[in-house]
Coordinates of C-alpha atoms and ligand atoms in Angstrom, one line a residue:
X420 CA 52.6 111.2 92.4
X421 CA 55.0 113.7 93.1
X422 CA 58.2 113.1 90.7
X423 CA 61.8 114.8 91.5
X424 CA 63.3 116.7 88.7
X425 CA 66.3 113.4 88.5
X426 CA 62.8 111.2 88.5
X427 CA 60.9 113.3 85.8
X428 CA 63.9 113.2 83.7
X429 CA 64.5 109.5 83.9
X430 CA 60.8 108.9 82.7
X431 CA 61.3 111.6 79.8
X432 CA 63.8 109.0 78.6
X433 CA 67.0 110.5 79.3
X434 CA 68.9 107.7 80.7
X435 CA 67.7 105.5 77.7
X436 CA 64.7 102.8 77.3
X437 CA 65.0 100.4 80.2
X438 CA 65.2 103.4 82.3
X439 CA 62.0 105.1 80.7
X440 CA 59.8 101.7 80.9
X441 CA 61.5 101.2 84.2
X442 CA 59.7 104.6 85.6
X443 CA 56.7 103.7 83.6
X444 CA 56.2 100.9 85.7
X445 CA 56.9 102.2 89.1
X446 CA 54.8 105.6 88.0
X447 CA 51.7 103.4 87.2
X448 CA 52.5 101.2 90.8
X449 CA 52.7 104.1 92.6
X450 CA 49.3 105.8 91.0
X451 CA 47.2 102.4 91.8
X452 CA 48.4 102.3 95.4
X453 CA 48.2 106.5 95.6
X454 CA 51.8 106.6 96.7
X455 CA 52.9 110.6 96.8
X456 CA 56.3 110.1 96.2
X457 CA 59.1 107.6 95.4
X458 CA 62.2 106.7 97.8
X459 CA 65.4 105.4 96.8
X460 CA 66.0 101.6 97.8
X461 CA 69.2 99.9 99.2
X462 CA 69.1 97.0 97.4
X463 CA 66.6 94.8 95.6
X464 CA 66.5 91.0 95.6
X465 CA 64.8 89.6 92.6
X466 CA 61.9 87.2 93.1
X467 CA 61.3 86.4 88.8
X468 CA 65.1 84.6 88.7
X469 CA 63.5 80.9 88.0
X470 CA 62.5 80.2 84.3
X471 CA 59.6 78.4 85.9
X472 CA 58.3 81.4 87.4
X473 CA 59.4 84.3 84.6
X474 CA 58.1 81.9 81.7
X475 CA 58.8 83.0 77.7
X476 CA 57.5 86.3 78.3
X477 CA 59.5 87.2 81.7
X478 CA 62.7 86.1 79.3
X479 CA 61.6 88.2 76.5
X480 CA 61.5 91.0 79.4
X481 CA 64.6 90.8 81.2
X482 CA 66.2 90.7 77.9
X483 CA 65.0 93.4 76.3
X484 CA 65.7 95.2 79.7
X485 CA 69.6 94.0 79.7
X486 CA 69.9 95.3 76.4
X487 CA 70.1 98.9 77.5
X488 CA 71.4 98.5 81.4
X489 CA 74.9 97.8 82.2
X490 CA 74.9 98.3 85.7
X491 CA 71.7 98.6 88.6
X492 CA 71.2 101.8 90.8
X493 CA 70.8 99.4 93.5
X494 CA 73.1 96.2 95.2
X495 CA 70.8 93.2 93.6
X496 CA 70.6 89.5 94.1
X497 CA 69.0 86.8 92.3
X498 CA 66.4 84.1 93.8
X499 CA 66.5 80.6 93.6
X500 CA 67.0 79.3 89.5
X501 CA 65.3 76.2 88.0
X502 CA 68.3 74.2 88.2
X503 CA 71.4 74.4 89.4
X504 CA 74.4 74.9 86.9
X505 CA 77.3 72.9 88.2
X506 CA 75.2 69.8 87.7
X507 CA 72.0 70.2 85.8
X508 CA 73.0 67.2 84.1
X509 CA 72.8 65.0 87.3
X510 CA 69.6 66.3 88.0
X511 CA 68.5 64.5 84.8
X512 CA 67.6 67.7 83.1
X513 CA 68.1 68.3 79.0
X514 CA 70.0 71.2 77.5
X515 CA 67.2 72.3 76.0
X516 CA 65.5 72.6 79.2
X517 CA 68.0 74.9 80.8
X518 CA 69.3 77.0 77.9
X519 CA 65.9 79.5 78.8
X520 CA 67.2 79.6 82.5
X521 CA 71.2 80.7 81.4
X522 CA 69.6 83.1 79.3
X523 CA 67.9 84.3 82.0
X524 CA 70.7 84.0 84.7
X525 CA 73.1 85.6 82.0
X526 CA 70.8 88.8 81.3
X527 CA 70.5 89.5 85.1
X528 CA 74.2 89.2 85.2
X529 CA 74.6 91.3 82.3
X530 CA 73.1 94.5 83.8
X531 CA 75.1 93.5 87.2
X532 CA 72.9 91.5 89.5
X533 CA 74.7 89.0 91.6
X534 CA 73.7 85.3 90.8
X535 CA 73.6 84.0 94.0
X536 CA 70.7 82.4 93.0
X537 CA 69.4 82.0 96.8
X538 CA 66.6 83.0 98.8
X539 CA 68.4 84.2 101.9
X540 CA 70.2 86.7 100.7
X541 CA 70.8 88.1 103.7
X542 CA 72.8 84.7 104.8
X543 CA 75.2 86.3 102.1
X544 CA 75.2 90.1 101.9
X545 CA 72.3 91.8 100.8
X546 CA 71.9 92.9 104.3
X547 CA 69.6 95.8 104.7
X548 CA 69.5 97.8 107.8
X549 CA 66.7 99.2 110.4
X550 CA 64.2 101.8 108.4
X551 CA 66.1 100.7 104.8
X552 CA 64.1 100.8 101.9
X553 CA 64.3 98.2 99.8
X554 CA 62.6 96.5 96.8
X555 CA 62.6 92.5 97.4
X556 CA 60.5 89.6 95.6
X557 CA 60.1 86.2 97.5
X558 CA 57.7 86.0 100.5
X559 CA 60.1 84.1 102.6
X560 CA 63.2 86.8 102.2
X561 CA 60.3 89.7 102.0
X562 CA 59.4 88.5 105.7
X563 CA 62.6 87.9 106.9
X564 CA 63.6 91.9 105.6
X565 CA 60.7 93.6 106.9
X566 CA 60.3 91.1 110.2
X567 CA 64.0 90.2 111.3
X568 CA 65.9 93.1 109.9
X569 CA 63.2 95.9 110.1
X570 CA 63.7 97.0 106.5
X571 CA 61.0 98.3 104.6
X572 CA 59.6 96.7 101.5
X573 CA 56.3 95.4 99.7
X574 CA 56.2 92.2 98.4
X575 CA 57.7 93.1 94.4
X576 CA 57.3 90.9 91.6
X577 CA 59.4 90.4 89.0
X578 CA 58.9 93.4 86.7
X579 CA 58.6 95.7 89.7
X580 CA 61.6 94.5 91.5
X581 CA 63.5 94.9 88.1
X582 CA 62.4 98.3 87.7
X583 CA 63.4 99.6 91.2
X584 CA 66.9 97.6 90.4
X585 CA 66.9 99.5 87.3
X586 CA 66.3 103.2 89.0
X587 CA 67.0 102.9 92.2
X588 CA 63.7 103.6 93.3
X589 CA 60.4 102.1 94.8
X590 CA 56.9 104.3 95.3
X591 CA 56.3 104.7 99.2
X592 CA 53.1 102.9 99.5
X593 CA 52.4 99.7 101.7
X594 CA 55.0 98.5 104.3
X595 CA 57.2 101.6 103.3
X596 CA 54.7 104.0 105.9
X597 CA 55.0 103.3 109.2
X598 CA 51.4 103.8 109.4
X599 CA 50.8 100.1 107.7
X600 CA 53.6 98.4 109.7
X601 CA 51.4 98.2 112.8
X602 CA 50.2 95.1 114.7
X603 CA 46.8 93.6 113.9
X604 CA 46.4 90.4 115.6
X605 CA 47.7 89.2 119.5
X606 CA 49.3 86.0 119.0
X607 CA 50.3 85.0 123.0
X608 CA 52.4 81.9 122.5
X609 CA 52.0 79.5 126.0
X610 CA 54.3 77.0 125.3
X611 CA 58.3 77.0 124.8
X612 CA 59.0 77.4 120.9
X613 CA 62.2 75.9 120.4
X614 CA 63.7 74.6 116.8
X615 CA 63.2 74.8 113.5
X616 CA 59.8 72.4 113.3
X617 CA 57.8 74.4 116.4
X618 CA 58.9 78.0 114.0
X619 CA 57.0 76.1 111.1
X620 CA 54.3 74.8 112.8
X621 CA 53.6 77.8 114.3
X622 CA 53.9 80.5 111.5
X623 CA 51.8 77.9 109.3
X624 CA 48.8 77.9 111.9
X625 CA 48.9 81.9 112.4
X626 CA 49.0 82.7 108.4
X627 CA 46.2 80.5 108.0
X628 CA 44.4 83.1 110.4
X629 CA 46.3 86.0 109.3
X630 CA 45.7 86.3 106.4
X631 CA 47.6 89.9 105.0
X632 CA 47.3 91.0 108.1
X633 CA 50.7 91.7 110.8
X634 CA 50.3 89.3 113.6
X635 CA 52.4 90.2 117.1
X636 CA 53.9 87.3 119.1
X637 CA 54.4 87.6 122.5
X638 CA 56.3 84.3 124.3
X639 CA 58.7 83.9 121.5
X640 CA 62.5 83.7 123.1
X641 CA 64.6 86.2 122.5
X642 CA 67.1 83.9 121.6
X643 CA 65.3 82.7 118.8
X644 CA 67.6 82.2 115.9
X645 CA 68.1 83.3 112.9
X646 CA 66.9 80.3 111.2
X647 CA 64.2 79.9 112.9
X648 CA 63.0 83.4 112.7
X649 CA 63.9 82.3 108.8
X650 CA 61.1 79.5 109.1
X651 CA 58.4 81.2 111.1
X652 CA 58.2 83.8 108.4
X653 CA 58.3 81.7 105.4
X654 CA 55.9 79.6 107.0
X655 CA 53.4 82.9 107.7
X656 CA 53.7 83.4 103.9
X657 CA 53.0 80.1 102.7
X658 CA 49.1 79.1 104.6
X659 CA 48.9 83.0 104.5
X660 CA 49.9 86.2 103.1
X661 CA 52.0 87.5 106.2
X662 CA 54.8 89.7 105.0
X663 CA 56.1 91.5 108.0
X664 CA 55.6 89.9 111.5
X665 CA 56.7 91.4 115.1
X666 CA 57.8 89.5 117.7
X667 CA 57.7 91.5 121.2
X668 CA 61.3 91.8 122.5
X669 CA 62.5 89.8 119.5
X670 CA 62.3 91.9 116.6
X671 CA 63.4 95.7 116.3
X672 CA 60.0 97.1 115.5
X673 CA 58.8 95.6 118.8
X674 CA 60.8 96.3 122.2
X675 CA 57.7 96.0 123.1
X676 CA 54.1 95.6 123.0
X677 CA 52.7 99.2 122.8
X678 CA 55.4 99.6 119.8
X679 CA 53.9 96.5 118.3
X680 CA 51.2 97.8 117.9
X681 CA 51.9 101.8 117.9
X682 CA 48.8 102.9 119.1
X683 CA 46.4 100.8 116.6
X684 CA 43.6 99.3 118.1
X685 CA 44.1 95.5 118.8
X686 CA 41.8 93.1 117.0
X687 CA 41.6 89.6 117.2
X688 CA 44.1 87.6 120.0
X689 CA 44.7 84.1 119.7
X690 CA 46.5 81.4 122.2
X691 CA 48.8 78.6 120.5
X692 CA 49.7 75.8 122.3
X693 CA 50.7 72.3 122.1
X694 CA 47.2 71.4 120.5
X695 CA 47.2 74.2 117.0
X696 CA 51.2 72.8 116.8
X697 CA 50.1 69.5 116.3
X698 CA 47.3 70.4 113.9
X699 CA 49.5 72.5 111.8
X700 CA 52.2 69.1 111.3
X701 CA 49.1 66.9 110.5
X702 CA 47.9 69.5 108.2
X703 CA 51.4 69.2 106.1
X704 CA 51.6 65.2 106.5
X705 CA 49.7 64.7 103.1
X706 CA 51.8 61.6 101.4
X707 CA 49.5 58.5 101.7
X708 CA 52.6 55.9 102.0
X709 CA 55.1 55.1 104.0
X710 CA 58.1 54.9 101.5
X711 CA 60.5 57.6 101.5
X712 CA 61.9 57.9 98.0
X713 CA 63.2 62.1 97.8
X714 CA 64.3 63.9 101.0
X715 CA 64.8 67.6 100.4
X716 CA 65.8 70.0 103.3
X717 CA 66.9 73.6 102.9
X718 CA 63.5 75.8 102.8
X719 CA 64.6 78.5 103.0
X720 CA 68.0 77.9 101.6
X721 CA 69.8 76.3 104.7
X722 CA 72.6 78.2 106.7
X723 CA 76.1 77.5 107.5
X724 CA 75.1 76.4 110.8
X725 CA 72.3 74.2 109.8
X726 CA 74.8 72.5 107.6
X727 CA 76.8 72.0 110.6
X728 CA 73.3 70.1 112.4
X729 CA 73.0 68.3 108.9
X730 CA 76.9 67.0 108.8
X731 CA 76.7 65.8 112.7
X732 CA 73.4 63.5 112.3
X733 CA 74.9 62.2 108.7
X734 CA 78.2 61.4 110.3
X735 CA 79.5 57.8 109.2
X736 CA 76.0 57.2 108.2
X737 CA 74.8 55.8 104.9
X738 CA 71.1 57.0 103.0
X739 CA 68.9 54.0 102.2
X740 CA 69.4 52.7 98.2
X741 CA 66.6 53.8 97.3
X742 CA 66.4 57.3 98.7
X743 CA 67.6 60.1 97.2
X744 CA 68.5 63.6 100.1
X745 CA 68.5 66.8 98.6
X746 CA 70.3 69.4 100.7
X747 CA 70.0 73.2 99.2
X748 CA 71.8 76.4 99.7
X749 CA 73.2 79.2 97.8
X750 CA 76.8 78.4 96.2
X751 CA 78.6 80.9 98.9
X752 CA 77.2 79.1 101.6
X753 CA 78.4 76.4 100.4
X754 CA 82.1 77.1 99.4
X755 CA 81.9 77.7 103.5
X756 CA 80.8 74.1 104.4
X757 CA 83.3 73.0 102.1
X758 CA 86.0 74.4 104.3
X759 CA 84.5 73.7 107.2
X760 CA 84.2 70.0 106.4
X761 CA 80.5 69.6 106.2
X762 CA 79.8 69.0 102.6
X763 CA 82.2 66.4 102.5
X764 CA 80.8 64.2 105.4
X765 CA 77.1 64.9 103.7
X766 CA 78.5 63.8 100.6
X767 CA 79.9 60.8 102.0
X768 CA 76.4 59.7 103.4
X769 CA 75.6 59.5 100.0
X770 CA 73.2 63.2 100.3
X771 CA 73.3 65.7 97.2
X772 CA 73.9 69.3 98.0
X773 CA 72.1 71.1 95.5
X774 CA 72.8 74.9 94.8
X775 CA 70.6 77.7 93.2
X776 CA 67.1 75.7 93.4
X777 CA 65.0 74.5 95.0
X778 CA 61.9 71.8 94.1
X779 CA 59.5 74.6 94.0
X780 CA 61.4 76.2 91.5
X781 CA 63.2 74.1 89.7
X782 CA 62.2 71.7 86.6
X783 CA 61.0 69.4 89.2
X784 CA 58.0 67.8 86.6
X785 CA 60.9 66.7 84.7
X786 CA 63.3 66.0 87.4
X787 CA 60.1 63.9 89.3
X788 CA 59.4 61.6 86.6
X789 CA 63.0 60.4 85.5
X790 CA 64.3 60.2 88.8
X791 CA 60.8 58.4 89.6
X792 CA 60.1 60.3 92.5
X793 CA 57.1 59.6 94.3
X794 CA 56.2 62.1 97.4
X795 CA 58.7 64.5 99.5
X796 CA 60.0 63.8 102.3
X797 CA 61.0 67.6 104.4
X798 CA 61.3 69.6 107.3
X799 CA 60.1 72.5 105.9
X800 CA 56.4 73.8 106.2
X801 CA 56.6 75.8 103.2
X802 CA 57.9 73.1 101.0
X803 CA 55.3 70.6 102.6
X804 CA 52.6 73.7 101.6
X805 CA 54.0 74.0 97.8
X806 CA 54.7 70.7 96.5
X807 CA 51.3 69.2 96.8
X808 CA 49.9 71.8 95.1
X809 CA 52.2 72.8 92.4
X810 CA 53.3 69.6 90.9
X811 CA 50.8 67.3 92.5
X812 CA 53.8 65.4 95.3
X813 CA 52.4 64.4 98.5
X814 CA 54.5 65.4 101.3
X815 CA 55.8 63.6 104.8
X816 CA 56.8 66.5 107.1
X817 CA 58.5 66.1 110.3
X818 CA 61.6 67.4 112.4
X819 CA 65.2 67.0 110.7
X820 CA 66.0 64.2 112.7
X821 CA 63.1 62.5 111.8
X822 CA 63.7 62.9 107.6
X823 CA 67.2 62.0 108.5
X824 CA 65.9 58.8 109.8
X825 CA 63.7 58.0 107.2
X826 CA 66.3 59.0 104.8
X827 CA 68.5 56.3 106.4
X828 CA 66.0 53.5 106.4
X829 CA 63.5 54.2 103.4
X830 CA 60.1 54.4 105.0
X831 CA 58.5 57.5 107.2
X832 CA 57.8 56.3 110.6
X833 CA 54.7 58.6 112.0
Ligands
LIG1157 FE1 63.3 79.2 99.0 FE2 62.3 77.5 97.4 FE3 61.6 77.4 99.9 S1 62.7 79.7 97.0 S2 61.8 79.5 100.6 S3 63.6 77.0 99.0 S4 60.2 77.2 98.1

């Protein structure tokens, strides 16, 4: 790979240790994936923030790192945590559980990240723009970036996203040429898509079929929101590995559908209708009972305005005794439905907001077995993809209304 003089010094060890392994681990990147050159990145969000996911050796890592580094080359933000810290306690977990995660939180903070501890970031800031480069972690945000915003960026891990953090840099390979962020596969869309559960259904039967590769929507409104354009690409990357997705007259890589697919040769062209919807919610309806015992909702993180849906179908409602309703955003989304009113009428249906986490990356082994939860209970492919599979919790799936409804009387109605 071609190095500029600033880069050749960094990996001589100039700028001090983190900065030297830092290079060393971009170098090798870039020499796997024959990348010719590095380019600087706008900001980095950091997909190994969750002590779940960086384990005792990802600790060991970002500490050694933060012992050299007082401040990032480029604006960075921290994923989802395995807890979150104004009430860990509640949550049932030990000290000893969390002390690894504030080590972890703190050692990002010490070299400067921001601990929003979210995954929409770009809900709060870490907004890049149109052609960017940037170096993000988490397939949901990754897909959102590249998809919704039209940055550029691979899907980092943890020690790769650090690194670019670390030098500002990222090695051009992958979605950063425009030659690899071309269509692959027609998706022609016959039936209005409208709200959050049709986004879900419908990215979680295309990544299925997707795979890795870029799939082009045509039919999707062009007043699809932002959190559904959230949901359709985290659900892409959960049944598949989807982490850039045009939609023709929606997103900016696609006015239309030449530009979709800029000259590449179109492949395979699919139809979704009412029918692959439907199979995609039965698909995610795994729990065998009808007793709702842990509602969750907020994956992605949820928006100011879905708090706003949340607050009107709680209002002067009351959750079943034995249900407990997780809602989860970052802290600064939040503070703002704490202004606006929102938290307090959640709160007062008897609802948790929960900050920094989420169940997929939380402590949730722990967390399931003292608060004695049974299955989930969500409106969120993803989350009905993960949990089954990563700590063995059967999910119901459904539209918001619906989990509100079951988290009101105790029992899924199908
Ligand atoms: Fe975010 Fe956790 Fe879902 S990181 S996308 S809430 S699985």
């Amino acid at each position: 790979m071609r190095l500029t003089d600033e880069e050749k010094k960094m990996l001589d060890g100039r700028d001090g240790p983190s900065v030297r392994k830092s290079m060393e681990i971009l170098v090798a990147l870039g020499d796997i994936y024959d990348a010719e050159q590095m380019v600087p990145v706008a900001s980095t969000h950091m997909p190994g923030s969750s002590i779940v996911v960086a384990g005792e050796a990802g600790l060991r890592f970002v500490e050694e790192m933060a012992e050299h580094v007082d401040h990032l080359a480029a604006f960075t933000t921290l994923n989802p945590s395995a807890m979150d810290r104004a009430q860990w306690k509640e949550l049932s977990l030990r000290a000893e559980e969390v002390e690894p995660q504030f080590r972890l939180t703190r050692a990002y903070e010490k070299m400067g990240a921001i601990s929003c501890h979210t995954c929409t970031p770009y809900f709060i800031g870490n907004v890049p723009r149109l052609g960017e480069h940037v170096a993000w972690g988490e397939s949901s945000a990754v897909a959102y970036a590249n998809s919704v915003l039209g940055a550029r960026t691979n899907r980092e891990g943890g020690p790769s996203a650090l690194a670019s953090a670390v030098t500002g840099r990222t090695p051009a390979y992958g979605y950063h040429l425009d030659s690899n962020r071309k269509g692959h596969l027609l998706v022609k869309v016959t039936r209005p898509i409208k709200g959050f559960f049709d986004y879900g259904n419908l990215g979680y039967h295309v990544g299925a079929i997707a795979g890795d590769r870029i799939p082009v929507f045509l039919g999707i409104s062009p007043r699809a929101t932002p959190d559904e354009l959230k949901i359709l690409g985290a659900a892409l990357a959960s049944s598949g590995a989807v982490a850039l997705y045009h939609a023709v007259g929606v997103t900016p890589e696609a006015r239309t559908l030449e530009e979709a697919f800029g000259g590449a040769p179109r492949g395979e062209s699919l139809e979704i209708g009412d029918q692959e919807l439907a199979q995609a919610a039965r698909k995610l309806n795994k729990a065998k009972t009808s007793t709702v015992d842990w509602v969750f909702l907020g994956c992605p993180h949820i928006s100011i305005q879905e708090f706003g849906e949340i607050a009107a179908l709680l209002e002067g409602k009351r959750l079943h005794s034995g249900v407990d309703l997780w809602v989860s955003s970052s802290p600064a989304t939040k503070a703002l439905s704490d202004i606006m009113g929102y938290s307090k009428i959640i709160e007062a249906a008897g609802a948790r907001i929960v900050c920094e986490t989420c169940p997929v990356l939380a402590l949730t082994g722990s967390i399931a077995e003292r608060k004695g939860f049974t299955c989930i209970t969500t409106n969120s492919a993803k989350m009905a993809h993960y949990m089954p599979g990563q700590f063995n919790i059967l999910s119901h799936y459904g539209p918001l209304s619906q989990c509100i409804e079951a988290a009101m009387s105790g029992q899924w109605r199908r």
